[in-house]
Short mmCIF file of C-alpha atoms in Angstrom, two decimals:
data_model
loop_
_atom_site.label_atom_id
_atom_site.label_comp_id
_atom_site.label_asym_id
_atom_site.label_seq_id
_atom_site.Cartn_x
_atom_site.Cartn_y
_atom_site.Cartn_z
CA UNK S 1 28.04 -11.28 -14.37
CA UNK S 2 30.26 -12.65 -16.89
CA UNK S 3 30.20 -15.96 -15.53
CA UNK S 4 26.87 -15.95 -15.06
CA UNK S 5 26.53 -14.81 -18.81
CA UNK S 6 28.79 -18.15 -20.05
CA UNK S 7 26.23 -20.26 -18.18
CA UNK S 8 23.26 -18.77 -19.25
CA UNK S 9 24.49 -18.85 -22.72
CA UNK S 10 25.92 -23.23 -21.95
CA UNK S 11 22.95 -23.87 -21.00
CA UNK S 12 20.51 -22.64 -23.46
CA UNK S 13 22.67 -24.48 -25.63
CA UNK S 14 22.64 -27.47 -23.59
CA UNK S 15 18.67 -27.52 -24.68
CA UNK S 16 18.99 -26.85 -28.20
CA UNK S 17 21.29 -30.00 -28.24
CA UNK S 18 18.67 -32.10 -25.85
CA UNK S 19 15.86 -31.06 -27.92
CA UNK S 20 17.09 -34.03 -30.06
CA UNK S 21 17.39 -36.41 -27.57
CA UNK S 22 13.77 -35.95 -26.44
CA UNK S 23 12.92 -36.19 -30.00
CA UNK S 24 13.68 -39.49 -30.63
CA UNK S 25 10.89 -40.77 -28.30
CA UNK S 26 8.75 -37.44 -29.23
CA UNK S 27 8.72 -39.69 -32.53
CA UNK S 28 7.68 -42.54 -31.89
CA UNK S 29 4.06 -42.17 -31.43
CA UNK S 30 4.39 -40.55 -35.04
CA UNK S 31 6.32 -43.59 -36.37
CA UNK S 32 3.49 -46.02 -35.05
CA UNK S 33 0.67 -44.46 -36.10
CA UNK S 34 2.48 -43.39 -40.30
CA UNK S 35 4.44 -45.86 -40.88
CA UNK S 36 2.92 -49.01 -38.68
CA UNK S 37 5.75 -50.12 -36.34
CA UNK S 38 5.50 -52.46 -33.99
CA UNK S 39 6.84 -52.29 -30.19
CA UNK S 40 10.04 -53.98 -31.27
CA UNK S 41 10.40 -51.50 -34.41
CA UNK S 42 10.11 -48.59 -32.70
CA UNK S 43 12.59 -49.76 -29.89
CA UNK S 44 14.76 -50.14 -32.62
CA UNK S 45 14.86 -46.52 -33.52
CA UNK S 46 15.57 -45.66 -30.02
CA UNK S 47 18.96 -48.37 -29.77
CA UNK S 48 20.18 -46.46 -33.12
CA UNK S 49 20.10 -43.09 -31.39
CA UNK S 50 21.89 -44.57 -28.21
CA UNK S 51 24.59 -46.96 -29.60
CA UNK S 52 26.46 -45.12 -31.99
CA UNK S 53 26.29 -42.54 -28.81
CA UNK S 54 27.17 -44.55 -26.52
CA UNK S 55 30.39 -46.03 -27.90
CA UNK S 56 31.87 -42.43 -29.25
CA UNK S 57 30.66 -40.45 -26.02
CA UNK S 58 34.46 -42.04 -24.57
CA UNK S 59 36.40 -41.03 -27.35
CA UNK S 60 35.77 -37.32 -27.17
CA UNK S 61 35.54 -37.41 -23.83
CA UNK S 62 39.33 -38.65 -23.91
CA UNK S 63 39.98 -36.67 -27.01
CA UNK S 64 39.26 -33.51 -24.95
CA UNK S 65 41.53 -34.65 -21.77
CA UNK S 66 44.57 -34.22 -24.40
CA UNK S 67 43.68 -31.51 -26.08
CA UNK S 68 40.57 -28.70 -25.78
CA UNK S 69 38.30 -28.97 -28.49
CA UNK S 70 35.48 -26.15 -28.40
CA UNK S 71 34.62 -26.05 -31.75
CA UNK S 72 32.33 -29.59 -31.27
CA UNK S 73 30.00 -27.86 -29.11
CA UNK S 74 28.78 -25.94 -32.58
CA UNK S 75 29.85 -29.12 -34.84
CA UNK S 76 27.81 -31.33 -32.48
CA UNK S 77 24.51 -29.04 -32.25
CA UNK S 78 24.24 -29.01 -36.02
CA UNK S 79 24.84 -32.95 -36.48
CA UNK S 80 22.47 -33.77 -34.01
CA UNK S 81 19.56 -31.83 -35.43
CA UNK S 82 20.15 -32.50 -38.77
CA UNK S 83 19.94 -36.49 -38.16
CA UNK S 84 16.44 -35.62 -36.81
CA UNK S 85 16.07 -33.29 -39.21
CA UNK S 86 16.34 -35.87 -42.03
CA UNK S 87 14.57 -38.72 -40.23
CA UNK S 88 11.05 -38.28 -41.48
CA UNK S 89 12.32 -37.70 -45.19
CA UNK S 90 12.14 -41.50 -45.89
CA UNK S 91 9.86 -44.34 -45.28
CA UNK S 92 12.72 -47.09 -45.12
CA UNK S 93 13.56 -48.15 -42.03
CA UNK S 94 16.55 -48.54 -42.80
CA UNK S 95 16.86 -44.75 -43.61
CA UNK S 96 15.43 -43.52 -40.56
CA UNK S 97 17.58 -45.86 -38.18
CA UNK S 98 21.11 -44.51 -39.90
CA UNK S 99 19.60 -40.72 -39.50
CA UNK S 100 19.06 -41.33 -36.01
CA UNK S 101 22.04 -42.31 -35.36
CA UNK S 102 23.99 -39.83 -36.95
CA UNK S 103 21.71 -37.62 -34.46
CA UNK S 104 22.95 -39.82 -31.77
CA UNK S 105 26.78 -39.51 -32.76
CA UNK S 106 26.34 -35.25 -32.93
CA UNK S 107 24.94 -35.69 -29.21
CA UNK S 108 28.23 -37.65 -28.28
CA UNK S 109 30.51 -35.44 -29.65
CA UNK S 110 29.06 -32.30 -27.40
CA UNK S 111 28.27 -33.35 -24.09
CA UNK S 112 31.91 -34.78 -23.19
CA UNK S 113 33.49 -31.27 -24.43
CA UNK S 114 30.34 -29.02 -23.18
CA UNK S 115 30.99 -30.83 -19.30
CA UNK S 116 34.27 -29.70 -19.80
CA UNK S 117 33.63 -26.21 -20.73
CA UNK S 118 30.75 -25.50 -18.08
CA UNK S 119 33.39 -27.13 -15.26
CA UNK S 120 35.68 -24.42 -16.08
CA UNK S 121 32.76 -21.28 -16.50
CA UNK S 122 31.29 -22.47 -13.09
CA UNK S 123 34.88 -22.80 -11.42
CA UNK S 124 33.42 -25.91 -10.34
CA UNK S 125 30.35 -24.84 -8.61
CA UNK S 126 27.42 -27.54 -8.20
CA UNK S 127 25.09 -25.08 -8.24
CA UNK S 128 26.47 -23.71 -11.83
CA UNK S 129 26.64 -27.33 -13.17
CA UNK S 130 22.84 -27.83 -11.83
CA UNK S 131 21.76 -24.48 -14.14
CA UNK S 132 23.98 -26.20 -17.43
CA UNK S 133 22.25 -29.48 -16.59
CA UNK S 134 18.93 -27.71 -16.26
CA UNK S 135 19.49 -26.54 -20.09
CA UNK S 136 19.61 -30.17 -21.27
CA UNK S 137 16.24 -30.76 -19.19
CA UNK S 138 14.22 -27.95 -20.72
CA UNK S 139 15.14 -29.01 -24.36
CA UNK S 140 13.87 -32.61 -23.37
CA UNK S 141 10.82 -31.08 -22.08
CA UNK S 142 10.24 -28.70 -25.45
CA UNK S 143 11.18 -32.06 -27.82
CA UNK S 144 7.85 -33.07 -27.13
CA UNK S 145 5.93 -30.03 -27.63
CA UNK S 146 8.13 -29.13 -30.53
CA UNK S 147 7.44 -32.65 -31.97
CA UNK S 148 3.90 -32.20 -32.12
CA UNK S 149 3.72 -28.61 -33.30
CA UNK S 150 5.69 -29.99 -36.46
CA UNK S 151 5.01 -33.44 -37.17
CA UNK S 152 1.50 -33.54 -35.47
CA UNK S 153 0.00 -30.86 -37.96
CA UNK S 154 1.92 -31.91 -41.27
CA UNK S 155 2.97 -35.41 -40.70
CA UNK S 156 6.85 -36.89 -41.09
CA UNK S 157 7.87 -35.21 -44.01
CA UNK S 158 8.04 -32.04 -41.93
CA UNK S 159 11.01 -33.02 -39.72
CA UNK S 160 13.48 -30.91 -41.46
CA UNK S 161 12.09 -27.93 -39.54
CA UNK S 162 13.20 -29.47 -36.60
CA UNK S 163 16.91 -28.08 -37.81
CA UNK S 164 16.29 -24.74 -36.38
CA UNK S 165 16.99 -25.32 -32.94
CA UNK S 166 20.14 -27.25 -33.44
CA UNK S 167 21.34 -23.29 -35.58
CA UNK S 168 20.45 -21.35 -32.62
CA UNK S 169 21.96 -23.89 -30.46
CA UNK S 170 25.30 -23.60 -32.71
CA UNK S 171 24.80 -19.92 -32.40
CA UNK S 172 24.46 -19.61 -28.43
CA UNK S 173 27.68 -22.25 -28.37
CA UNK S 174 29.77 -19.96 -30.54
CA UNK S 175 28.53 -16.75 -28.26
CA UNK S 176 29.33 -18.84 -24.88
CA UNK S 177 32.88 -19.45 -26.66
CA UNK S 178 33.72 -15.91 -27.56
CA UNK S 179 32.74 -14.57 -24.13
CA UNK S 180 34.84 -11.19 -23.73
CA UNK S 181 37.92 -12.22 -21.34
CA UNK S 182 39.86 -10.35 -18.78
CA UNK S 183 42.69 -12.59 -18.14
CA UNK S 184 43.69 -15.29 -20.26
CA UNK S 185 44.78 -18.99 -18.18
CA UNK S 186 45.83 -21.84 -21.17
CA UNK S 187 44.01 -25.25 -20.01
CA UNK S 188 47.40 -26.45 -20.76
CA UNK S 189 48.83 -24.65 -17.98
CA UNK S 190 46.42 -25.52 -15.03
CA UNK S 191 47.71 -29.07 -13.74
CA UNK S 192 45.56 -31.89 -12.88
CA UNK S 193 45.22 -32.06 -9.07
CA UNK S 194 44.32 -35.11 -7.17
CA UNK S 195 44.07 -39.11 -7.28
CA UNK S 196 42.17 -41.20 -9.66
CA UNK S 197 39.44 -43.42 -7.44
CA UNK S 198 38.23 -46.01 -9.94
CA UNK S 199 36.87 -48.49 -8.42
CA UNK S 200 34.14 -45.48 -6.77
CA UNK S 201 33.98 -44.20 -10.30
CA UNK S 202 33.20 -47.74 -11.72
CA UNK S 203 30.20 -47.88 -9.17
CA UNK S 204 28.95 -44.49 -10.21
CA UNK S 205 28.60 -45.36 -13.32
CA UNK S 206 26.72 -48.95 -12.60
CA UNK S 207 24.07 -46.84 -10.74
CA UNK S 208 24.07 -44.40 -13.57
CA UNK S 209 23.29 -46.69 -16.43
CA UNK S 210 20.39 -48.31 -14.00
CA UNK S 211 19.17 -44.84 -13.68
CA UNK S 212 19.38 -44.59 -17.53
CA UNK S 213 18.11 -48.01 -18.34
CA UNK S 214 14.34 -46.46 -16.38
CA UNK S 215 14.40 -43.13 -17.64
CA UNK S 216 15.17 -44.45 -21.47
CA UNK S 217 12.83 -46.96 -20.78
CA UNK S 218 9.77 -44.73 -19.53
CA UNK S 219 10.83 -41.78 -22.28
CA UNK S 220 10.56 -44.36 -25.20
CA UNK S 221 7.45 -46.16 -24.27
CA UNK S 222 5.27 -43.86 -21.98
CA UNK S 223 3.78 -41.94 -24.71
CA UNK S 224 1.94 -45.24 -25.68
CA UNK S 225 1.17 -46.51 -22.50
CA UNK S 226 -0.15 -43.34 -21.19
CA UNK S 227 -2.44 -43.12 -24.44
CA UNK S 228 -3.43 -46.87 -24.06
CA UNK S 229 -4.41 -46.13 -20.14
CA UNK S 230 -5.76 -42.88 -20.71
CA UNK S 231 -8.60 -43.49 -23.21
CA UNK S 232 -6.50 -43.57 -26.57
CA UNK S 233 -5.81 -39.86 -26.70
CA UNK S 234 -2.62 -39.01 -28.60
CA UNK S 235 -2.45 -35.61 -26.48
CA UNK S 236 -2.46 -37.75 -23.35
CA UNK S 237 0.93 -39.45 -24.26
CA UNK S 238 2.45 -36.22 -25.46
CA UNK S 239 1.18 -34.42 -22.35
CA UNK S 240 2.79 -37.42 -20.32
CA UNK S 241 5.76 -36.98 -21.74
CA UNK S 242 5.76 -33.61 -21.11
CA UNK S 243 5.57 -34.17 -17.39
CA UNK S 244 8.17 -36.51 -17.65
CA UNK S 245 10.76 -34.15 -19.06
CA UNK S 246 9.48 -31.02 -17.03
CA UNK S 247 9.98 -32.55 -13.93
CA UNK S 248 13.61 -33.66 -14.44
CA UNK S 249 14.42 -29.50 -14.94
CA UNK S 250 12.75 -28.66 -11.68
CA UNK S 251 14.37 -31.87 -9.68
CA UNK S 252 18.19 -30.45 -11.72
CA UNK S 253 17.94 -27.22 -10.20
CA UNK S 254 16.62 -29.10 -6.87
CA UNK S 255 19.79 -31.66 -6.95
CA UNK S 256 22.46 -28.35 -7.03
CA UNK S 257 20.36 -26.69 -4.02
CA UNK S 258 20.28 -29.73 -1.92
CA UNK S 259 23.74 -30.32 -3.08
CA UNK S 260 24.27 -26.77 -0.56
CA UNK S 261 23.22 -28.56 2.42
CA UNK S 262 24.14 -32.33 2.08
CA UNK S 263 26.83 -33.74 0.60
CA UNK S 264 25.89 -35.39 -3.10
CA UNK S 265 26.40 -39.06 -2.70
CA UNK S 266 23.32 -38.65 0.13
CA UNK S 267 21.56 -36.61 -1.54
CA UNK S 268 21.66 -39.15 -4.84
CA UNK S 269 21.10 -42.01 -2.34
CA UNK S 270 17.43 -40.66 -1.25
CA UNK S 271 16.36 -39.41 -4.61
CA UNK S 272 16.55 -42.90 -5.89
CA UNK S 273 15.27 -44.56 -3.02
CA UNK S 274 11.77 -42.72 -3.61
CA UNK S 275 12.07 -42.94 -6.92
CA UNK S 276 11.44 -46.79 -6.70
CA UNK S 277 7.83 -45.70 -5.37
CA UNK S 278 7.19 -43.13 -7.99
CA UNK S 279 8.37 -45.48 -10.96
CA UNK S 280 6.00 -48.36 -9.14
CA UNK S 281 3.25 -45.41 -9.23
CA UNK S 282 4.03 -45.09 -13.21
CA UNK S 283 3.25 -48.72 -14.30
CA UNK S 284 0.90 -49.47 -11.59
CA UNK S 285 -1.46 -46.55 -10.64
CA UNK S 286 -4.35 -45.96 -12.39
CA UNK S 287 -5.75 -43.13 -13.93
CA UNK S 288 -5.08 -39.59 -14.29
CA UNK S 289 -3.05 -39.73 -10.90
CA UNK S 290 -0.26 -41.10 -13.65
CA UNK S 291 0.95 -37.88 -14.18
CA UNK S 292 1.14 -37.29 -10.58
CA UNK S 293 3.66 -39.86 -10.98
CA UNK S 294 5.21 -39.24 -13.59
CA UNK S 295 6.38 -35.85 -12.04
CA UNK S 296 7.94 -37.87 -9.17
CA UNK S 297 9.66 -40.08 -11.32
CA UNK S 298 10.93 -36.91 -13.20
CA UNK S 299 11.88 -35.16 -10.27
CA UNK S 300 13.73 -38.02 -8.43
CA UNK S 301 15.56 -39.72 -11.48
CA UNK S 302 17.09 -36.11 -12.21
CA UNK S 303 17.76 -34.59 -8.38
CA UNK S 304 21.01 -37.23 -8.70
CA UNK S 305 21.78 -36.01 -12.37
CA UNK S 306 23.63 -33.04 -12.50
CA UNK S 307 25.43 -33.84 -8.74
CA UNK S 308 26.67 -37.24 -10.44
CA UNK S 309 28.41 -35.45 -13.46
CA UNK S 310 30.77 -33.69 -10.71
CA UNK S 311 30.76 -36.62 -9.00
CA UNK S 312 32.40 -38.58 -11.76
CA UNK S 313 34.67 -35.44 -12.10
CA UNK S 314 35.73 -35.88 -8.48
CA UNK S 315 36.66 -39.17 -8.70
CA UNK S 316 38.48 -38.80 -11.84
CA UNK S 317 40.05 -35.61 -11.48
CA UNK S 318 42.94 -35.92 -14.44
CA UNK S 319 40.70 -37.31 -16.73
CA UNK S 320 37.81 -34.84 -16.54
CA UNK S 321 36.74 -35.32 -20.13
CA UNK S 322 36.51 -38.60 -20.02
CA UNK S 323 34.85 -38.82 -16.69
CA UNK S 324 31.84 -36.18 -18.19
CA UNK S 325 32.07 -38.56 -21.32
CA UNK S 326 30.63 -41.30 -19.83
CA UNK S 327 28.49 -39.68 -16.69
CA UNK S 328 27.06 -37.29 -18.99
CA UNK S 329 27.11 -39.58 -21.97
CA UNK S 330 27.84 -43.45 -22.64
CA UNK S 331 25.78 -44.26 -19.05
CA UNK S 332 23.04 -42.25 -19.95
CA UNK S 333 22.91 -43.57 -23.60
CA UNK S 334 23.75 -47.25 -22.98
CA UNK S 335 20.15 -47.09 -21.49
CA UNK S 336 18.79 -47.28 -25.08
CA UNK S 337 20.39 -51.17 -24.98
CA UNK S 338 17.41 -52.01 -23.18
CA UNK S 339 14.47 -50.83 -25.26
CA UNK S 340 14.74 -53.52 -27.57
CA UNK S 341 14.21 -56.14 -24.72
CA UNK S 342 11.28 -53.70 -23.45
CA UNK S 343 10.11 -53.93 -27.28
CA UNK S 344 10.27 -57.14 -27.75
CA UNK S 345 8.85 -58.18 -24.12
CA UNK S 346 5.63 -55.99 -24.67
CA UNK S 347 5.11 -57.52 -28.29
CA UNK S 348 4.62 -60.69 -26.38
CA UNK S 349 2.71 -59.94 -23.24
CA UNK S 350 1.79 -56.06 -22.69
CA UNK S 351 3.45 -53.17 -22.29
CA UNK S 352 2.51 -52.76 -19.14
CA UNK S 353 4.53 -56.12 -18.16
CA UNK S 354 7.58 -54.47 -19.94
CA UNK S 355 7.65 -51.52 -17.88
CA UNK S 356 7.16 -53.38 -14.59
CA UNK S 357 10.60 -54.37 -14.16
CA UNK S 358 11.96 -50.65 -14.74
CA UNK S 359 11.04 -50.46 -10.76
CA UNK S 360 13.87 -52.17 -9.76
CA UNK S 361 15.99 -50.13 -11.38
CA UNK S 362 16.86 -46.67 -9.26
CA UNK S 363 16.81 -49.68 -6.11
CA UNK S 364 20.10 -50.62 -7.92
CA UNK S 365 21.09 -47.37 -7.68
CA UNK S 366 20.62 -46.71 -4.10
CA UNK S 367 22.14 -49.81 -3.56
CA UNK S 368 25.38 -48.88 -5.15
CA UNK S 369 25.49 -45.30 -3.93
CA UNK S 370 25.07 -46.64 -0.51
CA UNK S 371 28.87 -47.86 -0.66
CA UNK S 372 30.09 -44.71 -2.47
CA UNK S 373 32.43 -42.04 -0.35
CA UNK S 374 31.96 -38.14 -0.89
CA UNK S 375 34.94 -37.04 -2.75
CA UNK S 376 36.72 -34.02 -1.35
CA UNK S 377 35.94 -31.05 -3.11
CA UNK S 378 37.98 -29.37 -5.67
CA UNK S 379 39.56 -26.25 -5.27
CA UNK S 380 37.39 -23.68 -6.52
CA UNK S 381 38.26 -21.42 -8.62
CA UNK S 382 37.74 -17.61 -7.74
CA UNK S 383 37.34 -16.66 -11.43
CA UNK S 384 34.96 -17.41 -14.01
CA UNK S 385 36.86 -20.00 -17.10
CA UNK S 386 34.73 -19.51 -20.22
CA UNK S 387 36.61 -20.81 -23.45
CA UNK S 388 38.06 -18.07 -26.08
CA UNK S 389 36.67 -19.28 -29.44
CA UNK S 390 39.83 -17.88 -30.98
CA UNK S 391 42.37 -19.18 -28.78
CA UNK S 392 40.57 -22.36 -27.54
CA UNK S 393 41.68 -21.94 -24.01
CA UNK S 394 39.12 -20.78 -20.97
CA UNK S 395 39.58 -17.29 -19.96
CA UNK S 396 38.70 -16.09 -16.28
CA UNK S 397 36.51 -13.03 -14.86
CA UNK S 398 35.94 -11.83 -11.28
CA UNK S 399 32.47 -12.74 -10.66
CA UNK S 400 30.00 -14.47 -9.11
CA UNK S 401 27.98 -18.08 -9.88
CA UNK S 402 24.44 -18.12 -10.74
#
């Protein structure tokens, strides 16, 4: 029960701190129609939240492989909502691009640590990493709601109510860190087992950035397009993106189950085979059958996600903090590189021709996970590892995974 408890309590926090990542896109309809960006504008706001990301994501992940560092799950969770928080307060671009980004860099400094931690709590189950990863896809699926319920009824200037989540995240973090222990176990003490594979982790993380470069892509943009093929409706993007972050919750939870029965890098392999049919479904299909599609998309971009965070894990097994750095971080931010090209591409034709070449994207994907071996599993550890807030070092308990 314990370790069930330290999940739980990861990965509501997990969506507190992905609540601002969802926002970023959640904004740009709001952006658009207040402040009159363009495509290329708006793309701009979502690079700021991705580089400064992107580039730190590393550094704590290698700042936590020498030494635990806890306390930025709770530093991180305030940082990144209070970037958001502050975005709206100014009409200079300017403004808004450097708040953003200070969002971005408070999502960097938790996920490398927060990998880390939930490793340890789940004794490296896949199916306890799939419920921590299922966290992050809820609070993408509420930025969109949440976005609307503030902004939509009171315009920009409201965004510093979107600071509450990122307190109760902070809150949960610091409960999942003071989890009662029975037996204490330093990280210091527990030795790194296994062999570095680079050259399988360097593939991983090509497929994961082309995995990042279409779900960025769609996130930032799909609000539009589905309000430009669905008759103008502003509910119809925010519903769309809805879908889109819904499904990738139920296809995280899918990815651990499947994970049971097959090994991952198979299991990866087919999810992003048919999710070159679901993107093509996206951009091409018309109608309301878009959403059908959208839930696809969802479903099969995020099977792979959770299953590639061990993965990277696996193939980096002393350097597990780095490894969740950039699987659970740079890859997935460097996607926001690519929206200004999207941006700038449907300034000049339509957006519909920008999104088109997002389809080739998870094909990349399958094509590097086709040469990728299964790692050999790690031994798993018959006691739950929460971390002691006091001591900062994970603490064990007899008990099950969820």
């Amino acid at each position: 029960m314990r370790r069930k408890t330290s999940i739980a309590l990861l990965s509501a926090g997990h969506a507190c701190v992905d609540v601002y990542q969802g926002s970023v896109a959640a904004l740009i309809p709001f952006l658009v129609a207040e402040r009159a960006y363009g495509y290329a504008a708006a793309s701009g706001v979502v690079l700021a939240a991705s580089l400064l990301s992107s580039v730190a994501q590393p550094l704590f992940g290698a700042l936590t492989d020498r030494r635990p560092a806890p306390w930025l799950l709770p530093a991180g969770t305030v940082l990144a909502g209070l970037g958001i928080a502050l975005s709206g307060s100014s009409a200079s671009y300017s403004l808004t691009l450097l708040c953003v980004a200070v969002s971005g860099a408070g999502v960097a400094a938790y996920h490398p640590e927060s990998a880390r931690v939930a490793r340890l709590a789940g004794g490296g189950s896949h199916s306890a990493m799939g419920w921590f990863a299922l966290g992050g896809n809820v609070g993408f699926a509420l930025a969109p709601l949440l976005v609307a319920a503030v902004v939509g009824t009171g315009g920009l200037h409201r965004t510093p109510l979107l600071l509450l989540p990122a307190l109760a995240g902070a809150a949960l973090s610091l409960a999942a860190l003071r989890t009662p222990a029975r037996r204490a176990r330093p990280l210091a003490t527990q030795p790194a087992a296994g062999t570095d594979d680079r050259a399988s982790f360097l593939k991983l993380s090509l497929a994961v950035v082309c995995r990042s470069v279409v779900f960025t892509g769609l996130s930032g943009f799909l609000s539009l397009y589905a309000t430009q093929r669905l008759g103008g409706s502003a509910a119809a993007g925010t519903a769309a993106l809805f879908v889109l972050y819904l499904g990738g919750a139920a296809g995280s939870v899918l990815g651990g189950a499947l994970a049971g029965r097959r090994d991952r890098v198979t299991v990866c392999r087919w999810s992003y085979l048919l999710s070159v049919g679901a993107v093509a479904g996206v951009v091409l299909v018309p109608g309301p059958a878009l959403y059908l599609c959208v839930a696809l998309t969802s479903a099969g971009l995020y099977v792979p996600f959770s299953l590639q965070v061990t993965l990277g894990q696996d193939y980096l097994p002393t350097r597990v903090g780095t490894a969740g750095g950039i699987t659970l971080g740079l890859t997935v931010s460097i996607g926001g590189l690519a929206a200004p090209v999207i941006g700038r591409l449907a300034d000049a034709t339509s957006l519909r021709t920008a999104l088109t070449p997002l389809i080739l994207m998870p094909a990349l994907s399958w094509l590097l996970f086709r040469g990728l071996p299964e790692p050999a599993a790690p031994r798993r550890q018959d006691t739950d590892t929460p971390v002691s807030h006091d001591t900062d070092t994970p603490v064990s308990h007899d008990a099950g995974t969820p």
